[in-house]
Amino acid sequence: MKKMLIVDDDKHVRTLVRTYAELEDFSCREAEI
């Protein structure tokens, strides 16, 4: 499984990116600026 770190100050953007990334078999972690 691929891994991705999502960093953005907007929670909605992080959620959107995470949703699509997980559909493509990424394991995601989030960080807020």
Backbone as JSON Lines, residues from 0, in Angstrom:
{"i":0,"aa":"M","n":[0.84,-1.18,0.0],"ca":[0.0,0.0,0.0],"c":[0.89,1.25,0.0]}
{"i":1,"aa":"K","n":[0.53,2.21,-0.83],"ca":[1.26,3.48,-0.91],"c":[0.84,4.38,0.24]}
{"i":2,"aa":"K","n":[1.72,5.27,0.64],"ca":[1.43,6.18,1.75],"c":[1.44,7.63,1.26]}
{"i":3,"aa":"M","n":[0.6,8.46,1.88],"ca":[0.52,9.86,1.51],"c":[0.31,10.71,2.77]}
{"i":4,"aa":"L","n":[1.06,11.81,2.84],"ca":[0.87,12.79,3.9],"c":[0.18,14.0,3.27]}
{"i":5,"aa":"I","n":[-0.97,14.36,3.81],"ca":[-1.75,15.48,3.28],"c":[-1.61,16.64,4.26]}
{"i":6,"aa":"V","n":[-1.07,17.77,3.75],"ca":[-0.85,18.95,4.59],"c":[-1.57,20.13,3.97]}
{"i":7,"aa":"D","n":[-2.51,20.69,4.71],"ca":[-3.24,21.88,4.26],"c":[-3.92,22.5,5.47]}
{"i":8,"aa":"D","n":[-4.16,23.8,5.4],"ca":[-4.8,24.46,6.53],"c":[-6.32,24.37,6.47]}
{"i":9,"aa":"D","n":[-6.86,23.9,5.35],"ca":[-8.31,23.79,5.17],"c":[-8.74,22.34,5.34]}
{"i":10,"aa":"K","n":[-9.52,22.07,6.37],"ca":[-9.95,20.7,6.67],"c":[-10.74,20.09,5.51]}
{"i":11,"aa":"H","n":[-11.54,20.9,4.83],"ca":[-12.34,20.38,3.71],"c":[-11.45,19.91,2.56]}
{"i":12,"aa":"V","n":[-10.38,20.62,2.3],"ca":[-9.45,20.22,1.24],"c":[-8.77,18.91,1.63]}
{"i":13,"aa":"R","n":[-8.31,18.82,2.88],"ca":[-7.67,17.57,3.34],"c":[-8.62,16.39,3.23]}
{"i":14,"aa":"T","n":[-9.87,16.59,3.6],"ca":[-10.85,15.51,3.53],"c":[-11.09,15.08,2.09]}
{"i":15,"aa":"L","n":[-11.2,16.04,1.19],"ca":[-11.42,15.73,-0.22],"c":[-10.25,14.95,-0.81]}
{"i":16,"aa":"V","n":[-9.04,15.43,-0.55],"ca":[-7.85,14.74,-1.07],"c":[-7.75,13.35,-0.47]}
{"i":17,"aa":"R","n":[-8.01,13.23,0.81],"ca":[-7.93,11.92,1.47],"c":[-8.95,10.94,0.88]}
{"i":18,"aa":"T","n":[-10.15,11.39,0.65],"ca":[-11.2,10.54,0.11],"c":[-10.78,9.95,-1.24]}
{"i":19,"aa":"Y","n":[-10.3,10.8,-2.13],"ca":[-9.9,10.32,-3.45],"c":[-8.63,9.47,-3.39]}
{"i":20,"aa":"A","n":[-7.7,9.83,-2.52],"ca":[-6.46,9.05,-2.4],"c":[-6.75,7.65,-1.88]}
{"i":21,"aa":"E","n":[-7.64,7.54,-0.91],"ca":[-7.96,6.22,-0.35],"c":[-8.66,5.35,-1.39]}
{"i":22,"aa":"L","n":[-9.42,5.95,-2.29],"ca":[-10.04,5.19,-3.39],"c":[-8.97,4.61,-4.33]}
{"i":23,"aa":"E","n":[-7.8,5.24,-4.37],"ca":[-6.7,4.78,-5.2],"c":[-5.7,3.94,-4.41]}
{"i":24,"aa":"D","n":[-6.12,3.43,-3.25],"ca":[-5.35,2.51,-2.41],"c":[-4.15,3.17,-1.72]}
{"i":25,"aa":"F","n":[-4.3,4.42,-1.3],"ca":[-3.28,5.09,-0.5],"c":[-3.67,5.02,0.97]}
{"i":26,"aa":"S","n":[-2.68,4.87,1.81],"ca":[-2.86,5.01,3.24],"c":[-2.5,6.45,3.58]}
{"i":27,"aa":"C","n":[-3.42,7.21,4.17],"ca":[-3.22,8.65,4.34],"c":[-3.08,9.06,5.81]}
{"i":28,"aa":"R","n":[-2.25,10.08,5.98],"ca":[-2.13,10.78,7.27],"c":[-2.33,12.25,6.97]}
{"i":29,"aa":"E","n":[-2.86,12.98,7.92],"ca":[-3.13,14.39,7.72],"c":[-2.34,15.24,8.71]}
{"i":30,"aa":"A","n":[-1.97,16.44,8.26],"ca":[-1.31,17.42,9.12],"c":[-1.92,18.78,8.82]}
{"i":31,"aa":"E","n":[-2.19,19.54,9.88],"ca":[-2.75,20.87,9.74],"c":[-1.63,21.9,9.93]}
{"i":32,"aa":"I","n":[-1.64,22.91,9.11],"ca":[-0.61,23.96,9.22],"c":[-1.02,24.93,10.31]}
